[in-house]
Coordinates of C-alpha atoms in Angstrom, one line a residue:
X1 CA 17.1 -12.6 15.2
X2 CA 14.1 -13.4 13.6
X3 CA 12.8 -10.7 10.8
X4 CA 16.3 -10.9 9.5
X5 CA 16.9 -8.0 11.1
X6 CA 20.7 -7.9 12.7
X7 CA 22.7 -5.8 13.9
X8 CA 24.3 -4.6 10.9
X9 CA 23.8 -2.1 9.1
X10 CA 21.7 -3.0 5.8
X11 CA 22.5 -1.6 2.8
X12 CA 20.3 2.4 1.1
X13 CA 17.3 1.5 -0.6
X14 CA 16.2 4.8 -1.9
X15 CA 12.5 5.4 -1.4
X16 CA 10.0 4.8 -4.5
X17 CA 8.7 8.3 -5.8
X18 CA 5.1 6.3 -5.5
X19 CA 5.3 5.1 -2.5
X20 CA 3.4 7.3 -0.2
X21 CA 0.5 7.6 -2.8
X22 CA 0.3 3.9 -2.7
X23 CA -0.1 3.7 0.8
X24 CA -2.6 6.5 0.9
X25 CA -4.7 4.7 -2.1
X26 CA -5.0 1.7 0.4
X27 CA -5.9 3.8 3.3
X28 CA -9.1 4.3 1.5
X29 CA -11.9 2.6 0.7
X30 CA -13.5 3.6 -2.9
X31 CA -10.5 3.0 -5.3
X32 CA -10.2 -0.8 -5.4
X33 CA -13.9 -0.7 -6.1
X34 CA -14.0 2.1 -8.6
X35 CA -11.2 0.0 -10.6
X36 CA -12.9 -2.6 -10.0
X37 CA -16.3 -0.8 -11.5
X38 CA -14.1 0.4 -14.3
X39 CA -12.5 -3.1 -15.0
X40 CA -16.2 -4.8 -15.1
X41 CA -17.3 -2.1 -18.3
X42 CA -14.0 -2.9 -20.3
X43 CA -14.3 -6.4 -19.9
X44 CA -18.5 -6.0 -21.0
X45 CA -17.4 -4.4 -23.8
X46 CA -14.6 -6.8 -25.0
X47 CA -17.2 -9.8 -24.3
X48 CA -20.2 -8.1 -26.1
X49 CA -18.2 -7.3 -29.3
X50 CA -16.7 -11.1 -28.5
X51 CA -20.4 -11.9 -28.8
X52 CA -21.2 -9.7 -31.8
X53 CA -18.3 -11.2 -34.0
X54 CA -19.5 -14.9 -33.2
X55 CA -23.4 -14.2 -34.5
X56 CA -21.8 -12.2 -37.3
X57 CA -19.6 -14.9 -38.1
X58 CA -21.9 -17.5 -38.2
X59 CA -24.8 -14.8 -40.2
X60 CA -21.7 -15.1 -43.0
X61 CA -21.7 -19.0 -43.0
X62 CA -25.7 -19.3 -43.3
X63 CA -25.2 -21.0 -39.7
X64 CA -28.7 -20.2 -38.7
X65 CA -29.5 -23.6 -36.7
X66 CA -26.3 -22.8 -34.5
X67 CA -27.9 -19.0 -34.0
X68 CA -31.0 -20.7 -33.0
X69 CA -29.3 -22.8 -30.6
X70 CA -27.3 -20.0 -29.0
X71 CA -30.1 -17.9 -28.9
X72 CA -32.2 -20.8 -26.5
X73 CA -29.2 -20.9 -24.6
X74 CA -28.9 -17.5 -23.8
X75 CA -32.5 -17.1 -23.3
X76 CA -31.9 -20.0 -20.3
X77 CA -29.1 -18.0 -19.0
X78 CA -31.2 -14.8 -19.2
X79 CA -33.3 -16.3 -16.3
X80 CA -30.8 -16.7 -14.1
X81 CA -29.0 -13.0 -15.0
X82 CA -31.7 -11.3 -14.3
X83 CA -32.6 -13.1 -10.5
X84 CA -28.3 -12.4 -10.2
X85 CA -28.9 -8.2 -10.9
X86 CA -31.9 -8.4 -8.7
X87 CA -30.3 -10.0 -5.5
X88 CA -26.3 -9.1 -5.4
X89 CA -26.6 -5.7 -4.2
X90 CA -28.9 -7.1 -1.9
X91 CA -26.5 -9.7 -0.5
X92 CA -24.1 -7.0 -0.6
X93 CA -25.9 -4.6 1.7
X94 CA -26.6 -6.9 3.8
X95 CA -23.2 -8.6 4.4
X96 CA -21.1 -5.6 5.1
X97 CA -23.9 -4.8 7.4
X98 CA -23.4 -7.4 9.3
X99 CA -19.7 -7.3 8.6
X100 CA -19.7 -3.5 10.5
X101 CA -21.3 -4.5 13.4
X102 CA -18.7 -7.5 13.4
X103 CA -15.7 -4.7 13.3
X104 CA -17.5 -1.9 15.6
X105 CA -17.0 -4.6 18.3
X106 CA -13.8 -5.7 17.6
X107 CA -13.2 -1.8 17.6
X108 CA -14.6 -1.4 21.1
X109 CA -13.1 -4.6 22.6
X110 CA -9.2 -3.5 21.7
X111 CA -8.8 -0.1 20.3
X112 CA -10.8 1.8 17.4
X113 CA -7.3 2.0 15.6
X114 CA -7.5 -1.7 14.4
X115 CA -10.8 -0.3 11.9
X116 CA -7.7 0.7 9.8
X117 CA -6.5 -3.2 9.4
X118 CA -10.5 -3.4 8.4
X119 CA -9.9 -0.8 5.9
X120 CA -6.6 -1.8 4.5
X121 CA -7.8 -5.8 4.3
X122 CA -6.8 -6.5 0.6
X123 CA -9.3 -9.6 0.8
X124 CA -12.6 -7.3 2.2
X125 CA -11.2 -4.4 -1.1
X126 CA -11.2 -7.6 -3.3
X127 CA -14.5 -8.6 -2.5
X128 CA -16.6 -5.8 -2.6
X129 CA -14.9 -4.9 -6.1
X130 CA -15.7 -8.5 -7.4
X131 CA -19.7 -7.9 -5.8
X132 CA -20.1 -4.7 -7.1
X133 CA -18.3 -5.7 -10.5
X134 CA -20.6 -8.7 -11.1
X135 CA -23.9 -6.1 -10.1
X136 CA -22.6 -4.0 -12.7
X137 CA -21.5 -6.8 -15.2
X138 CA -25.0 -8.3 -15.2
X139 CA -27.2 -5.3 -15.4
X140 CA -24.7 -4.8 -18.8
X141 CA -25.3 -7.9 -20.4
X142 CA -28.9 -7.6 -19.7
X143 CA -28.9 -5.1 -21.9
X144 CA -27.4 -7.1 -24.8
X145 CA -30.8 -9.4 -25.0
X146 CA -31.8 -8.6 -28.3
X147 CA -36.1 -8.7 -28.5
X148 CA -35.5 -10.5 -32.7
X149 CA -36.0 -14.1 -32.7
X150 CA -35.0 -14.8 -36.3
X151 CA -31.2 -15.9 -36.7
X152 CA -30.8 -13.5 -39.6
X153 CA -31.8 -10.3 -38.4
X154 CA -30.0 -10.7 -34.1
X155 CA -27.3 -8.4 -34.2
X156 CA -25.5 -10.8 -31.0
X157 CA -26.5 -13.1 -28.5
X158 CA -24.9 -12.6 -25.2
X159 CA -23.5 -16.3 -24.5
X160 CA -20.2 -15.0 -23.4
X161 CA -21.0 -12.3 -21.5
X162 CA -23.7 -14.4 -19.7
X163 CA -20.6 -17.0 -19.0
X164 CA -18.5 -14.4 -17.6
X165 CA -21.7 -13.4 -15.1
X166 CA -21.9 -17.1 -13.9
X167 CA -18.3 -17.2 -13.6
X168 CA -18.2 -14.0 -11.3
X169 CA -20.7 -15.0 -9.3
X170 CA -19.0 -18.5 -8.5
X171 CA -15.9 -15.8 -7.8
X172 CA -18.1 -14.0 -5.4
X173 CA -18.9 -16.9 -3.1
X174 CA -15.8 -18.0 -3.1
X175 CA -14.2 -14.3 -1.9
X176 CA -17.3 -14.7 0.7
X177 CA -16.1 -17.4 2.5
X178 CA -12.6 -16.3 2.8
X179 CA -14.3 -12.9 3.4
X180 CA -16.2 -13.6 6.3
X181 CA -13.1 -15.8 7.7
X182 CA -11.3 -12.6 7.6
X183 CA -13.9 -10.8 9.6
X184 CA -14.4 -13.5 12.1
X185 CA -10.3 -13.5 12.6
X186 CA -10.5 -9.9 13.3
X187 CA -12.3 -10.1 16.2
X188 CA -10.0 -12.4 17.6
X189 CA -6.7 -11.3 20.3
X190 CA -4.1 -13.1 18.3
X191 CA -5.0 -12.5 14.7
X192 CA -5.1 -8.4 15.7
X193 CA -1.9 -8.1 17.4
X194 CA -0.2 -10.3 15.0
X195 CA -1.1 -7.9 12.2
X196 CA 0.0 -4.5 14.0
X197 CA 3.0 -6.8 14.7
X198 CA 3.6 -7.0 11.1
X199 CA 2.9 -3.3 10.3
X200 CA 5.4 -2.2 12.5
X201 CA 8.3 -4.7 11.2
X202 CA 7.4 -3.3 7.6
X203 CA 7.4 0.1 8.6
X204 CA 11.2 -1.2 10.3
X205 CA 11.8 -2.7 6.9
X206 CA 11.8 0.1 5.4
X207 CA 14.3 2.3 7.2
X208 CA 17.4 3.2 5.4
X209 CA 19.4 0.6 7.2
X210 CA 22.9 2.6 5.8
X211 CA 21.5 5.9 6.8
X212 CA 20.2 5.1 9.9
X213 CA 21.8 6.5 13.1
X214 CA 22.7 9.9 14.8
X215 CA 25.2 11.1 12.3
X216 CA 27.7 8.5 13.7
X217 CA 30.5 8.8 10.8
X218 CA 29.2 11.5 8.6
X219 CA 30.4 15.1 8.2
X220 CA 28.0 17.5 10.2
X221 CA 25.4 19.5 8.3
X222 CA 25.9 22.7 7.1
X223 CA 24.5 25.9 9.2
X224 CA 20.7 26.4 9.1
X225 CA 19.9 28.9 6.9
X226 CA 15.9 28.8 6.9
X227 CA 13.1 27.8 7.3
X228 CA 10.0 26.4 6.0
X229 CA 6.6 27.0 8.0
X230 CA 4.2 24.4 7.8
X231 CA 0.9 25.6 5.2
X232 CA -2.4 23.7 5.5
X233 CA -5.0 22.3 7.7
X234 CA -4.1 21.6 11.5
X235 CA -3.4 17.4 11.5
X236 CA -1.2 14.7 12.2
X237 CA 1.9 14.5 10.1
X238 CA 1.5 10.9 8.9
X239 CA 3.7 10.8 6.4
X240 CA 6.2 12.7 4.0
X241 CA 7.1 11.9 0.4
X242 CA 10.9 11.2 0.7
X243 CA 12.4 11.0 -2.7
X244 CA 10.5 14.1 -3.8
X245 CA 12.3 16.1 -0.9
X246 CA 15.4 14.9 -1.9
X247 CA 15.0 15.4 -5.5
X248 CA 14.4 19.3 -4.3
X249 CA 17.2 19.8 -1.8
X250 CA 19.3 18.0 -4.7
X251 CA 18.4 20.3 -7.1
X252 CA 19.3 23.3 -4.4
X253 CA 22.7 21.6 -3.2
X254 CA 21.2 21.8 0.3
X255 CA 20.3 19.6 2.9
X256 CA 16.6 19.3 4.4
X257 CA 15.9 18.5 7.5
X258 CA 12.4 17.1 9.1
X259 CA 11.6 19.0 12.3
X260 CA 8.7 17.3 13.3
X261 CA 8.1 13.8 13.7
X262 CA 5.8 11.4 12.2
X263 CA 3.5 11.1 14.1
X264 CA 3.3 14.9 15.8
X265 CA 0.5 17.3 15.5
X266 CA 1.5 19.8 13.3
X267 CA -0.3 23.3 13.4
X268 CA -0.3 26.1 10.2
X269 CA 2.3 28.3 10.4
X270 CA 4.8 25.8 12.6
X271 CA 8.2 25.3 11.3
X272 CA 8.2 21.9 9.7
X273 CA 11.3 21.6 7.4
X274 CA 14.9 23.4 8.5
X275 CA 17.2 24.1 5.7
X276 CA 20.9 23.8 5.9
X277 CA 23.2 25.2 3.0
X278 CA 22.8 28.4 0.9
X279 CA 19.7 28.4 -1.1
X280 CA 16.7 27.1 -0.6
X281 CA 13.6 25.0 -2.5
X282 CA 10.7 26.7 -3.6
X283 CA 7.2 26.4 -2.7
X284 CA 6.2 24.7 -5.5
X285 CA 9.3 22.2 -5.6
X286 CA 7.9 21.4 -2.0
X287 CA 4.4 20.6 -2.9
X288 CA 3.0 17.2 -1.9
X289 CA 5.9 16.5 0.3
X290 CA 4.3 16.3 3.8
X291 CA 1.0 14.8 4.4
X292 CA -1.1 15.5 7.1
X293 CA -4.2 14.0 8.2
X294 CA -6.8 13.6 11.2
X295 CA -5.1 10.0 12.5
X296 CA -1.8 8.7 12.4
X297 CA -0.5 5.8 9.8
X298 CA 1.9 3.0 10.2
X299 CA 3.2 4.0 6.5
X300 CA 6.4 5.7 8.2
X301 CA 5.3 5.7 11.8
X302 CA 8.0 3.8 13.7
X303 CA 6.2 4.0 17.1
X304 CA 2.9 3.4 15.5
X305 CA 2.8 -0.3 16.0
X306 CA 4.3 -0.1 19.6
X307 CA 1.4 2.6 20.3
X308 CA -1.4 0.3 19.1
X309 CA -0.2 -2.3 21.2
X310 CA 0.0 -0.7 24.3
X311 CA -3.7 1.0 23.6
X312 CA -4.9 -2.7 23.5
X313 CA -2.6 -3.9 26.6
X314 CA -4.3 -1.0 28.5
X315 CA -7.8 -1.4 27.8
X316 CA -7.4 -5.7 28.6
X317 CA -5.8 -4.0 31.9
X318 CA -9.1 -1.8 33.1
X319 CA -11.2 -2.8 35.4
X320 CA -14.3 -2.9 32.7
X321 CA -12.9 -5.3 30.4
X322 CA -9.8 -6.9 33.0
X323 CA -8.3 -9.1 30.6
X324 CA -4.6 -9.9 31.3
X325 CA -4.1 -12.8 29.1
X326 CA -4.9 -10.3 26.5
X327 CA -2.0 -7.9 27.8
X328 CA 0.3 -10.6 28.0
X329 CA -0.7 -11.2 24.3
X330 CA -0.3 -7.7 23.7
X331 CA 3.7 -7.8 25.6
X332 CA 4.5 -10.9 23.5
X333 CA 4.6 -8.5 20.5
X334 CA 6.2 -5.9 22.5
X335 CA 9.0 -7.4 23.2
X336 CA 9.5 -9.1 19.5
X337 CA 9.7 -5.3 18.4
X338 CA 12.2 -4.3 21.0
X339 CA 14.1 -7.3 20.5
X340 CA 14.6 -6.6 16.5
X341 CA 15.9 -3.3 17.3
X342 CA 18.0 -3.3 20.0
X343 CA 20.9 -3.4 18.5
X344 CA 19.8 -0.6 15.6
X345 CA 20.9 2.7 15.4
X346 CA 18.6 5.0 16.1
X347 CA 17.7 8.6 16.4
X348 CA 17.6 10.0 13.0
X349 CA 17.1 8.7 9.3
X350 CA 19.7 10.3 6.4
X351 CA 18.4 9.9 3.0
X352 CA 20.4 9.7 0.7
X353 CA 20.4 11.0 -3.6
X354 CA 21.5 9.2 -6.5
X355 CA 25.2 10.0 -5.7
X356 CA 25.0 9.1 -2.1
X357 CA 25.0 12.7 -0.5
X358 CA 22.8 13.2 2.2
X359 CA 20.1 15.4 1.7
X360 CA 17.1 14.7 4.3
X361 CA 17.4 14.1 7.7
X362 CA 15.0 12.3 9.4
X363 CA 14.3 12.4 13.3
X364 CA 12.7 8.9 14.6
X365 CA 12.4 7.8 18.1
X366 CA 15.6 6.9 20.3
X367 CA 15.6 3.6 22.1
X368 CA 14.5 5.0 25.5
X369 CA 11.5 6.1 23.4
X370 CA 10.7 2.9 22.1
X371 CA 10.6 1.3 25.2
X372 CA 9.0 3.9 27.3
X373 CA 6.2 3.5 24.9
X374 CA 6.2 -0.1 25.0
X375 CA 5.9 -0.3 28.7
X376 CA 4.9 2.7 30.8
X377 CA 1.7 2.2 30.4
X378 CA 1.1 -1.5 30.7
X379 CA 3.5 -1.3 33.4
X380 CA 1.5 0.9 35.5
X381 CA -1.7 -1.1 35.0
X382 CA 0.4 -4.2 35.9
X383 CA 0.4 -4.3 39.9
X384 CA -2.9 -5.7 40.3
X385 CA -2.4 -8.4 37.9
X386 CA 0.5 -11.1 39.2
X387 CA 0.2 -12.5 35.2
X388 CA 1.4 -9.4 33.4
X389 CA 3.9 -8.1 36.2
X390 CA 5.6 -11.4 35.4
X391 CA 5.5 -11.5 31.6
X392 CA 6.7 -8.1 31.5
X393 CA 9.6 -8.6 34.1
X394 CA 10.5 -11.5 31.8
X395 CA 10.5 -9.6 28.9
X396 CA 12.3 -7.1 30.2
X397 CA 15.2 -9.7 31.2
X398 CA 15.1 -11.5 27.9
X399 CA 15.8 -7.5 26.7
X400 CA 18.7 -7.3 28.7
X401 CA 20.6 -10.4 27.2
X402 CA 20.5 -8.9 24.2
X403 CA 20.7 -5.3 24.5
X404 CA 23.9 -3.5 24.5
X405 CA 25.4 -1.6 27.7
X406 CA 24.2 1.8 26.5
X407 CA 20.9 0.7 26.5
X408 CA 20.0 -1.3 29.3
X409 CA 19.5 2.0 31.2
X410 CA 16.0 2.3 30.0
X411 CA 15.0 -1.6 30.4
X412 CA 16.4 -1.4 34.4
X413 CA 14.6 1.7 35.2
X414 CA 11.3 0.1 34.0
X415 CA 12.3 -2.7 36.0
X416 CA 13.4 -0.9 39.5
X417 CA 9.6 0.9 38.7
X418 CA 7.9 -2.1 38.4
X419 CA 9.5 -3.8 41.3
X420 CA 9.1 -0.7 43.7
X421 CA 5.3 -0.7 42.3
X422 CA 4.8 -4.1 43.6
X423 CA 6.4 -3.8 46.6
X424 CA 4.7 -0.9 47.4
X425 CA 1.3 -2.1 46.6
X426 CA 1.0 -6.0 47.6
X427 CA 1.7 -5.8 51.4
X428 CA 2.1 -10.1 51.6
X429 CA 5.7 -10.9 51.3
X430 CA 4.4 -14.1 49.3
X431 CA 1.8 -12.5 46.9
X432 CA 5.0 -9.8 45.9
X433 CA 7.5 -13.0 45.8
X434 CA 5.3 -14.6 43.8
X435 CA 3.9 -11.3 41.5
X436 CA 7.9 -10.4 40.8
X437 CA 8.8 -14.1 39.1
X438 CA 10.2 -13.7 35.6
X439 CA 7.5 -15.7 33.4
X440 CA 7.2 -15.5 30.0
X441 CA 3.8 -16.9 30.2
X442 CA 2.4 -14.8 32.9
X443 CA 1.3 -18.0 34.6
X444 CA 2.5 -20.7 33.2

């Protein structure tokens, strides 16, 4: 199975205390470039006292001809310094400008959700950092032009610095071109659902493969005891910081457990954690553990990936857009997702502390979930189009083969819908014989 994900079960990784900030850092968009902004000062400074030690060097070997020389030189590069200040945040304005529009229509051709890939692109983070660093850089070093002529009296000459400006700027148009090649692939089918296709298998990745499952083999939790209502602004639950949860129910000698889901709208005052065991954490021990926000993330979100692809299978399907290579596209995915976890348990996460003791339970979505969200939708949009009723029959066949016998219940009843659907709908014998092959192509 490809993914190298099997059907056994993989051994606990417990969770990095830094992940969730990590993944909440790249969900925005200013802190590459105020690194980045940060990064350019430090390395001004390093280069200008660089500079400063070289005239100050050569001021104590009576090397004035060589001053005189550097100082030409830099008066050249001062030239083209000064026209680099004056038109990079020019080029930059106008670039992701453009670059907007370019995503806006992508946005409005598949879903608005694949503006986070836009967001999250390490290569369009990289190069606005490296434009706005080389804005900042320059208008530094222009600062370092010293008015003195005479070779005895400069105080430094920016050679280096005005090296390191050239040198940034052939960086710039470099991360250009594979800037805009990373736009122009975002407004393409493949490239999109290929990348929510990935999200979703790291998200997988990251499940406790020896604490997944239903409590199969583990001793049943204590009695509830409490528990702890939810405190802060209405929002999606997008994530929750594991190993600080289960450094506090350590701590307690309980066991936590998650009673929403990632992914559910969570309201103040709502119960969000259940506590079984005698004791329980305190507020502050709590803190920072659940995150909520106004959209969910594919940081924890199991379903996340299946959701987006069904949102972009459904708008292909409508009769504005109509579009069904697109959906097939869209099922290709679908049914690489349901195929790496058809043989996983699922139903509930249990993570684990540093002496393997369960102390945070984690609900995620069953296998009829997955595939109910994977195919409902499409399926219903699927009569009038011979191309996806096929691809999804064949899909669901190739699921089948591989799935076990308690859960082939789901895959049969989408099956018996779709067929009954179809039959129902297309009154020629031959248009339904012919809508109801299994193709994995649609047409092919």
């Amino acid at each position: 199975m490809s993914h190298g994900y099997g059907s056994g079960r993989r051994a606990y990784r417990r969770p990095r205390a830094l992940s969730p900030l990590r993944e909440h850092l790249r969900d925005t968009f200013w802190f590459a470039p105020t690194v980045g902004l940060v990064c350019a000062f430090a390395l001004w400074w390093v280069a200008s006292a660089l500079d400063a030690e070289i005239v100050g060097y050569l001021q104590g070997e009576k090397a004035y001809d060589a001053i005189s020389d550097l100082i030409s030189i830099a008066e050249d590069a001062k030239t083209i310094v000064t026209t680099i200040s004056s038109a990079m945040m020019t080029f930059i304005g106008v670039v992701f400008s453009i670059s907007l529009v370019a995503v806006q229509m992508a946005s409005g051709g598949f879903t608005p959700r694949v503006v986070r890939i836009f967001v999250r692109s390490r290569i369009t983070k990289l190069t606005l950092t490296v434009f706005l660093a080389t804005f900042l850089f320059s208008l530094l070093v222009l600062t370092q032009y010293d008015s003195k002529s005479d070779p005895r009296l400069v105080t430094t000459v920016p050679l280096v610095q005005s090296v390191l400006v050239m040198t940034m700027v052939v960086l710039s148009l470099l991360l250009f071109i594979a800037y805009v090649s990373s736009t122009l692939r975002l407004m393409q089918v493949g490239p999109v659902v290929d990348r929510i296709a990935r999200d979703a298998f790291r998200v997988l990745a990251r499940q406790p493969g020896g604490g997944l499952g239903g409590g199969a083999g583990r001793e049943p939790l204590a009695p509830e005891s409490g528990r702890i209502a939810y405190q802060g602004r209405a929002g999606v639950l997008r994530d929750v910081n594991v190993a600080r949860l289960v450094r506090a129910a350590r701590r307690e000698g309980v066991v936590l457990r998650l009673i929403p889901r990632i992914g559910d709208f969570v309201v103040p005052g709502t119960p969000v954690l259940a506590v079984h065991g005698d004791g329980a954490p305190s507020r502050g021990a709590l803190r920072y553990t659940v995150s909520v926000g106004v959209e969910r993330t594919s940081h924890q979100d199991l379903g996340f990936g299946l959701r987006q692809l069904s949102d972009i299978g459904l708008r292909a399907l409508s009769p504005a857009v109509n579009d069904p290579t697109t959906a097939v596209q869209c099922l290709d995915r679908i049914v690489q997702f349901l195929a790496a976890v058809v043989e996983m348990p699922l139903g509930a996460v249990h993570h684990l502390d540093r002496e393997r003791v369960v102390r945070l339970v984690q609900d995620v979505p069953e296998w009829a979930d997955l595939v109910d969200l994977g195919f409902t939708e499409i399926r219903g949009c699927a009569v009038g189009s011979p191309q996806v009723s096929r691809r999804l029959l064949a899909g669901i066949e190739d699921l089948l083969l591989l799935a076990p016998a308690d859960r082939r219940e789901p895959l049969v009843r989408h099956r018996t819908l779709l067929v009954q659907a179809v039959e129902r709908t297309v009154p020629e014998a031959a248009e339904r014989a012919f809508a109801l092959l299994s193709d994995r192509q649609g047409i092919g």
